[in-house]
Coordinates of C-alpha atoms and ligand atoms in Angstrom, one line a residue:
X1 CA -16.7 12.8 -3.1
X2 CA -18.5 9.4 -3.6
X3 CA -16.2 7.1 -2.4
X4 CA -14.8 6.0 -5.3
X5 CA -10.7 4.9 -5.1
X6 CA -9.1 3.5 -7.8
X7 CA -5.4 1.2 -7.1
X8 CA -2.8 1.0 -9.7
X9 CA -0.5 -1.2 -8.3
X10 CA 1.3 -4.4 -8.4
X11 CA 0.2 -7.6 -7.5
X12 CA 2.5 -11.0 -6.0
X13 CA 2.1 -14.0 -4.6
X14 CA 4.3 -13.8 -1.5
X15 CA 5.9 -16.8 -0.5
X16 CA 6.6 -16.4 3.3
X17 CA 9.1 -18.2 5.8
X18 CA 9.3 -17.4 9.4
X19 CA 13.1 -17.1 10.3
X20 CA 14.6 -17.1 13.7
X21 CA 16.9 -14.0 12.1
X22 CA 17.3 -12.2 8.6
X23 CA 20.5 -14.5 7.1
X24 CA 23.1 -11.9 6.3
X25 CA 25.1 -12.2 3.3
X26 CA 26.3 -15.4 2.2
X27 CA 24.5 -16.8 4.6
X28 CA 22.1 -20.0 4.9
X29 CA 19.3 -19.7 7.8
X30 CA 16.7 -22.3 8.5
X31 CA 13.3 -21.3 8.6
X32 CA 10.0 -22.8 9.1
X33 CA 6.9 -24.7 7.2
X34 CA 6.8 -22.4 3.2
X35 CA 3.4 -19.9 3.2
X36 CA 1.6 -18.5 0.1
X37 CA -0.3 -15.8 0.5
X38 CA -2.0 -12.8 -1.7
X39 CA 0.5 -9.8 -1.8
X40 CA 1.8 -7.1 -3.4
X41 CA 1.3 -3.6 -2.6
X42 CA -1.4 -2.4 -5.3
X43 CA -3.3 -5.7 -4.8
X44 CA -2.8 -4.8 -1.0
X45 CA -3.7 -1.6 -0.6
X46 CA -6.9 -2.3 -2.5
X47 CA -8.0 -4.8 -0.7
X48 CA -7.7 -2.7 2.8
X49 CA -9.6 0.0 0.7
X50 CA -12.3 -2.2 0.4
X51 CA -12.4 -4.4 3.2
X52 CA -11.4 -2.2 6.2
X53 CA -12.3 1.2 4.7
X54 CA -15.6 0.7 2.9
X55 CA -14.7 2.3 -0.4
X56 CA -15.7 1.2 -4.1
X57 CA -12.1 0.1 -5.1
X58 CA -11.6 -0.9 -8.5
X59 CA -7.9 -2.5 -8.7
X60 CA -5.9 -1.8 -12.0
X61 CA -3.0 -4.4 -12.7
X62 CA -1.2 -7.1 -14.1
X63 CA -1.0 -11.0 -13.8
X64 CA -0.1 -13.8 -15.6
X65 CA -1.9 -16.8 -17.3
X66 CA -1.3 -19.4 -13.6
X67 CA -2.0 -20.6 -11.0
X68 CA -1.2 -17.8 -8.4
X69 CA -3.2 -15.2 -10.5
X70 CA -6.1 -17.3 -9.3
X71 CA -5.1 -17.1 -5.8
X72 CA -4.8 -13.0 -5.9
X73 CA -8.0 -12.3 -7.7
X74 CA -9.9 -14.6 -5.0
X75 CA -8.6 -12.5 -2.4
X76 CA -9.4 -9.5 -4.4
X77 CA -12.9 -10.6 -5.1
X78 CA -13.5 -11.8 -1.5
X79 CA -12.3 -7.7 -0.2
X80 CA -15.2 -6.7 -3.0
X81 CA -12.4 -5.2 -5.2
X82 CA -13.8 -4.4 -8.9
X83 CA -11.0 -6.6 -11.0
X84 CA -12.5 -6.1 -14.1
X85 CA -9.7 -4.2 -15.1
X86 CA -6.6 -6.5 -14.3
X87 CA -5.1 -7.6 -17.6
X88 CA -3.7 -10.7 -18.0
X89 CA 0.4 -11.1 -20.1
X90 CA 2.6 -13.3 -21.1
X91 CA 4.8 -13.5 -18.2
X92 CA 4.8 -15.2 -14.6
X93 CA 2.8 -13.5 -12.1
X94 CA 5.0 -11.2 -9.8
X95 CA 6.6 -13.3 -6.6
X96 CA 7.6 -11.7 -3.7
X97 CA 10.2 -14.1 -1.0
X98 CA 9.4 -12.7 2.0
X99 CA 11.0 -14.3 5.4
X100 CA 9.5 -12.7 9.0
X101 CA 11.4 -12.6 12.1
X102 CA 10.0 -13.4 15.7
X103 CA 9.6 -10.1 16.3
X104 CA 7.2 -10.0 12.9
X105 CA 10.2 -7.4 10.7
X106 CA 9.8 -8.6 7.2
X107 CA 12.7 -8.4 4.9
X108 CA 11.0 -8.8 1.2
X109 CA 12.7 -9.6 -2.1
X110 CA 10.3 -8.6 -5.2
X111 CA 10.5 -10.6 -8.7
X112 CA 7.9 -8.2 -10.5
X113 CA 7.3 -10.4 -13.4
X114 CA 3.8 -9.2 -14.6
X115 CA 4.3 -6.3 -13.1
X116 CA 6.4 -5.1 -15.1
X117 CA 4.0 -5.7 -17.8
X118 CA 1.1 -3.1 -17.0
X119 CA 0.2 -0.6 -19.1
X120 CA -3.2 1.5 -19.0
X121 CA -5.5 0.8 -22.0
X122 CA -8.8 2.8 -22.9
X123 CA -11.2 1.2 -19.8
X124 CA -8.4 1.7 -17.3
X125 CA -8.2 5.5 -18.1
X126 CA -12.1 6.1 -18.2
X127 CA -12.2 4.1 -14.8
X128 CA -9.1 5.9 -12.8
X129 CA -10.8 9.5 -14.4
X130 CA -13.5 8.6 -12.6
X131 CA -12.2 7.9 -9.5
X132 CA -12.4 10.3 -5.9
X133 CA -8.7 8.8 -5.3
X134 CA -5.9 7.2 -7.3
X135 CA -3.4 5.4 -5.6
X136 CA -0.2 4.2 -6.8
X137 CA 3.1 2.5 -5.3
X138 CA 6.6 2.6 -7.2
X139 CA 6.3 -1.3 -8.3
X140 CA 5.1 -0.8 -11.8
X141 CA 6.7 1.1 -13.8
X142 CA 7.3 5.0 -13.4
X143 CA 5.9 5.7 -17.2
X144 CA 2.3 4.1 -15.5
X145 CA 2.3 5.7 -12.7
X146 CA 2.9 9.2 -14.3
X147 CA 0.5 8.4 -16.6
X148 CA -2.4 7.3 -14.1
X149 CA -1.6 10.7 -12.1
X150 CA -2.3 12.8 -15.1
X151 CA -5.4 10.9 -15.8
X152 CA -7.0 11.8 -12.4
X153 CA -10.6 14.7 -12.9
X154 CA -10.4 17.7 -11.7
X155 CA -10.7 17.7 -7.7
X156 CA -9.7 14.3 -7.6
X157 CA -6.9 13.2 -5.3
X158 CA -3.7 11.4 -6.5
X159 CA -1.5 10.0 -3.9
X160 CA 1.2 8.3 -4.0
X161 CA 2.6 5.6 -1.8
X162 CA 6.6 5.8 -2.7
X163 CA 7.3 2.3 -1.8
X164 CA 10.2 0.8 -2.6
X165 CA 12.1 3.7 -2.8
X166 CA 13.4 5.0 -5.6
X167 CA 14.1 8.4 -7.7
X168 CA 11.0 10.3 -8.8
X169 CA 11.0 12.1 -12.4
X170 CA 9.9 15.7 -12.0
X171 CA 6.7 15.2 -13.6
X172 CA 5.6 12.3 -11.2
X173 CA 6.4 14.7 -8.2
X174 CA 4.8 17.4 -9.8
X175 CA 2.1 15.6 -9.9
X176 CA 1.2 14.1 -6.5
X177 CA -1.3 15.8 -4.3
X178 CA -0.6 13.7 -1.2
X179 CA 2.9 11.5 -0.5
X180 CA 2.8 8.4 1.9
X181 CA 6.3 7.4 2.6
X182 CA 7.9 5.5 5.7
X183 CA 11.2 7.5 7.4
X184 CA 13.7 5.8 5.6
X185 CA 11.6 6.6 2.5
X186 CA 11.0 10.7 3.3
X187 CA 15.3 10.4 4.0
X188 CA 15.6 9.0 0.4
X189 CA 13.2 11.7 -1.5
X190 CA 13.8 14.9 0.7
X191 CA 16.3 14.1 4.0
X192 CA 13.5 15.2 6.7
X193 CA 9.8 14.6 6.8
X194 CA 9.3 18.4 6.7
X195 CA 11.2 19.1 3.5
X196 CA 8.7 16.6 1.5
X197 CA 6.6 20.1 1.3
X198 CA 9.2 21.4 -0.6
X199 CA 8.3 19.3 -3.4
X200 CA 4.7 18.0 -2.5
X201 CA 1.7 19.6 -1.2
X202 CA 0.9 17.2 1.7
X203 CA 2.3 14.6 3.0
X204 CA 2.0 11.6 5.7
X205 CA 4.9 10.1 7.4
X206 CA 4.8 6.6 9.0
X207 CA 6.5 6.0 11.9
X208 CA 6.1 1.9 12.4
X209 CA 4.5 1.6 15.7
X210 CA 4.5 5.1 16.6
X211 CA 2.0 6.4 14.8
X212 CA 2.7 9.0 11.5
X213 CA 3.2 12.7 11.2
X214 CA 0.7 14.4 8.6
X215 CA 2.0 17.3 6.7
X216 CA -0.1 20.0 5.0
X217 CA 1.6 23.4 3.6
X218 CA 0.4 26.4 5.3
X219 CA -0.8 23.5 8.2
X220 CA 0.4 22.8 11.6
X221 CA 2.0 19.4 11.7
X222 CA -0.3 16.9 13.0
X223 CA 1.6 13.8 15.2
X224 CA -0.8 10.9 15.7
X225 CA -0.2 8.5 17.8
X226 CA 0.8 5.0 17.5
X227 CA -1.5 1.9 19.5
X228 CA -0.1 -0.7 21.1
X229 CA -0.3 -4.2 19.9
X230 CA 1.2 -7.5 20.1
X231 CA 2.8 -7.5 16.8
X232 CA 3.4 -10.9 14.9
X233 CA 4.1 -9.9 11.0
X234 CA 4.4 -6.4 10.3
X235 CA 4.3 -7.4 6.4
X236 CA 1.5 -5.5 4.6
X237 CA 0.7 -2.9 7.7
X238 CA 1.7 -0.3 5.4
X239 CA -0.2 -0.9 2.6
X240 CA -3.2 -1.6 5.1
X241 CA -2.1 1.8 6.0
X242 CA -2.2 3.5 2.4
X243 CA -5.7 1.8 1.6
X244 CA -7.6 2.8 4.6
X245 CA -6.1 6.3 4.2
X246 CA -7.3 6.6 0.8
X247 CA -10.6 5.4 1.3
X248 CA -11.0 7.9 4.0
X249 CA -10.0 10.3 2.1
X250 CA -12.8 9.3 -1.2
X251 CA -15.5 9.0 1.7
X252 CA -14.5 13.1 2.0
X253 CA -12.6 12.8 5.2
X254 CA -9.6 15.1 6.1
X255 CA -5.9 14.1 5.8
X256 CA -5.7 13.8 9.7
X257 CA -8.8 12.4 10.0
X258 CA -8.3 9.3 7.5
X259 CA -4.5 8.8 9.0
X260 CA -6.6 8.8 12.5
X261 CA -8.6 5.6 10.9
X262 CA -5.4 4.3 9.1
X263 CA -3.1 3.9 12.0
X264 CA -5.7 2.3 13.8
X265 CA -6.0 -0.2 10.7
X266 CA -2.2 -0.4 10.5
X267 CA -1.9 -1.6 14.3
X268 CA -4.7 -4.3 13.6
X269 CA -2.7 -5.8 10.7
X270 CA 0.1 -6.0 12.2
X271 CA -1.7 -8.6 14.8
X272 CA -2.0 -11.1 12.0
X273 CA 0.3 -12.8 9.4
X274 CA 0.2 -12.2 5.9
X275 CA -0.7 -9.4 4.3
X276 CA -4.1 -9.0 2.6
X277 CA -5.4 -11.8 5.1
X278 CA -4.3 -9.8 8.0
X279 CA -6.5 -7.0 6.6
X280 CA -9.2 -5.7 9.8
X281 CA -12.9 -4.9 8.7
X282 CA -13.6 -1.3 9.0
X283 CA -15.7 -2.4 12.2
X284 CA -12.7 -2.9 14.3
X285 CA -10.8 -0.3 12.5
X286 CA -13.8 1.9 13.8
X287 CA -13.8 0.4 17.2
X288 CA -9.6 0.6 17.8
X289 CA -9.7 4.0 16.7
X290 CA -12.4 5.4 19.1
X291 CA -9.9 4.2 21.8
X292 CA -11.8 0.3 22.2
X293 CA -10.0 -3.0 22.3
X294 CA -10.3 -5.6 19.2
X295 CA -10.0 -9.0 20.3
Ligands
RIB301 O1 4.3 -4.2 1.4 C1 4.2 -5.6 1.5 C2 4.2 -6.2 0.1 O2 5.5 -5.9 -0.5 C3 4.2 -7.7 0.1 O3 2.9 -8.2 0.0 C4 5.0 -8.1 -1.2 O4 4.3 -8.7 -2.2 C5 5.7 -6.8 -1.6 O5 5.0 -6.2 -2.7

């Protein structure tokens, strides 16, 4: 392993509104001052590759020709993310509306716009077949995400974050050596986190603030445990989550091992707002998960 992770993913500008409470349906809420902010859970989980878990991260994606392309691909650049890769198409860059209540739950609306867009050309494919880890969400489409699994060398790892939810074709599943999914998500693919192993070799399970369960076949489970923080937006934790773990996992570590180093990252992000600039550096990610305090 060298260390080398490679993100296919989307990427959004999130425009951000704190809210006293979620409006339900048909409902008008007043919120506060409009953010923008990087987002997106490719451009994400890249970032926290780089920043907080010290891998070479190449990001693979798409954005369009404006003016909040620019604003992702500074925040990309600043992490140390290769971007060499991201094409720009004819279409908006994705947008995510995001509103966060006081205590920091996110509801998130996604308009994937150049998302939708990204397809892997000759330079993507050599670069993800070189890569230790590929990491991919479900916000591009499926065919790309199939197709960037397949691409992966041999003893290379392919994991997949199934975020949002939704069905996966047989030859996707077949495909993943290592599933990252929230509760809500394992209920979706497989009703309880243990029957993921019926379809996937390993698999981690987040449990929010208390921690994840990790899930090898032939493997006792492995519960670690969440860390207490004072949470203020939990937007992005999980994608702080997925990038830490993967880089963890490049850098040779074990599944429990690098989802010892995530959930430590994962608690830190939650401390900030936003999502890639709540992202920790892998010193306090170190220094939280030994058992010290970040301040
Ligand atoms: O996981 C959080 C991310 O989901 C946000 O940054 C938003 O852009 C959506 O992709």
């Amino acid at each position: 392993m060298t260390g080398r992770v490679v993100v296919v993913g989307s990427a959004n500008v999130d425009l951000v509104v704190d809210v006293p409470r979620h409006p339900h349906g048909g409902e008008t809420v007043l919120g506060d001052r409009l953010r923008r902010s990087p987002g997106g859970k490719g451009a994400n989980q890249a970032v926290a590759a780089a920043w907080a878990g010290s891998a070479d991260t190449s990001f693979v994606g798409a954005l369009g020709e404006d003016e909040a392309a620019d604003l992702i691909l500074v925040s990309l650049g600043g992490a140390g993310v290769g971007t060499d890769l991201v094409a720009r198409v004819d279409a908006p860059t994705g947008t995510a509306f995001v509103t966060v209540d006081p205590e920091g739950e996110n509801a998130i609306v996604v308009a994937p716009g150049a998302n939708h867009l990204l397809r892997l050309g000759a330079r993507q494919a050599e670069r993800i077949a070189e890569a230790d880890v590929v990491l991919a969400q479900l916000e591009i489409p499926l065919d790309v995400v199939t197709a960037a699994a397949g691409l992966r060398k041999p003893g290379a790892l392919f994991v997949l974050n199934a975020a949002p939810s939704r069905d996966l074709p047989a030859e996707l599943r077949a495909a993943i050596d290592l599933l990252v999914v929230n509760e809500h998500e394992a209920a979706d693919l497989a009703g309880t986190p243990e029957a993921l192993l019926d379809h996937v070799p390993a698999a981690v399970v987040t449990l929010g603030g208390d921690g994840c369960l990790v899930l090898q076949r032939a493997r006792e489970p492995v519960r670690i445990k969440g860390i207490r923080v004072d949470v203020v937006d939990t937007t992005g934790a999980g994608d702080t989550f997925c990038g830490v773990l993967a880089a963890g996992l490049a850098r040779g570590l074990d599944v429990a091992e690098a989802a010892r180093l995530a959930t430590a990252a994962g608690a830190l992000a939650v401390t900030l707002p936003g999502a890639q600039t709540a992202v920790p550096s892998a010193e306090e990610v170190a220094v939280l998960a030994a058992g010290g305090t970040v301040s």
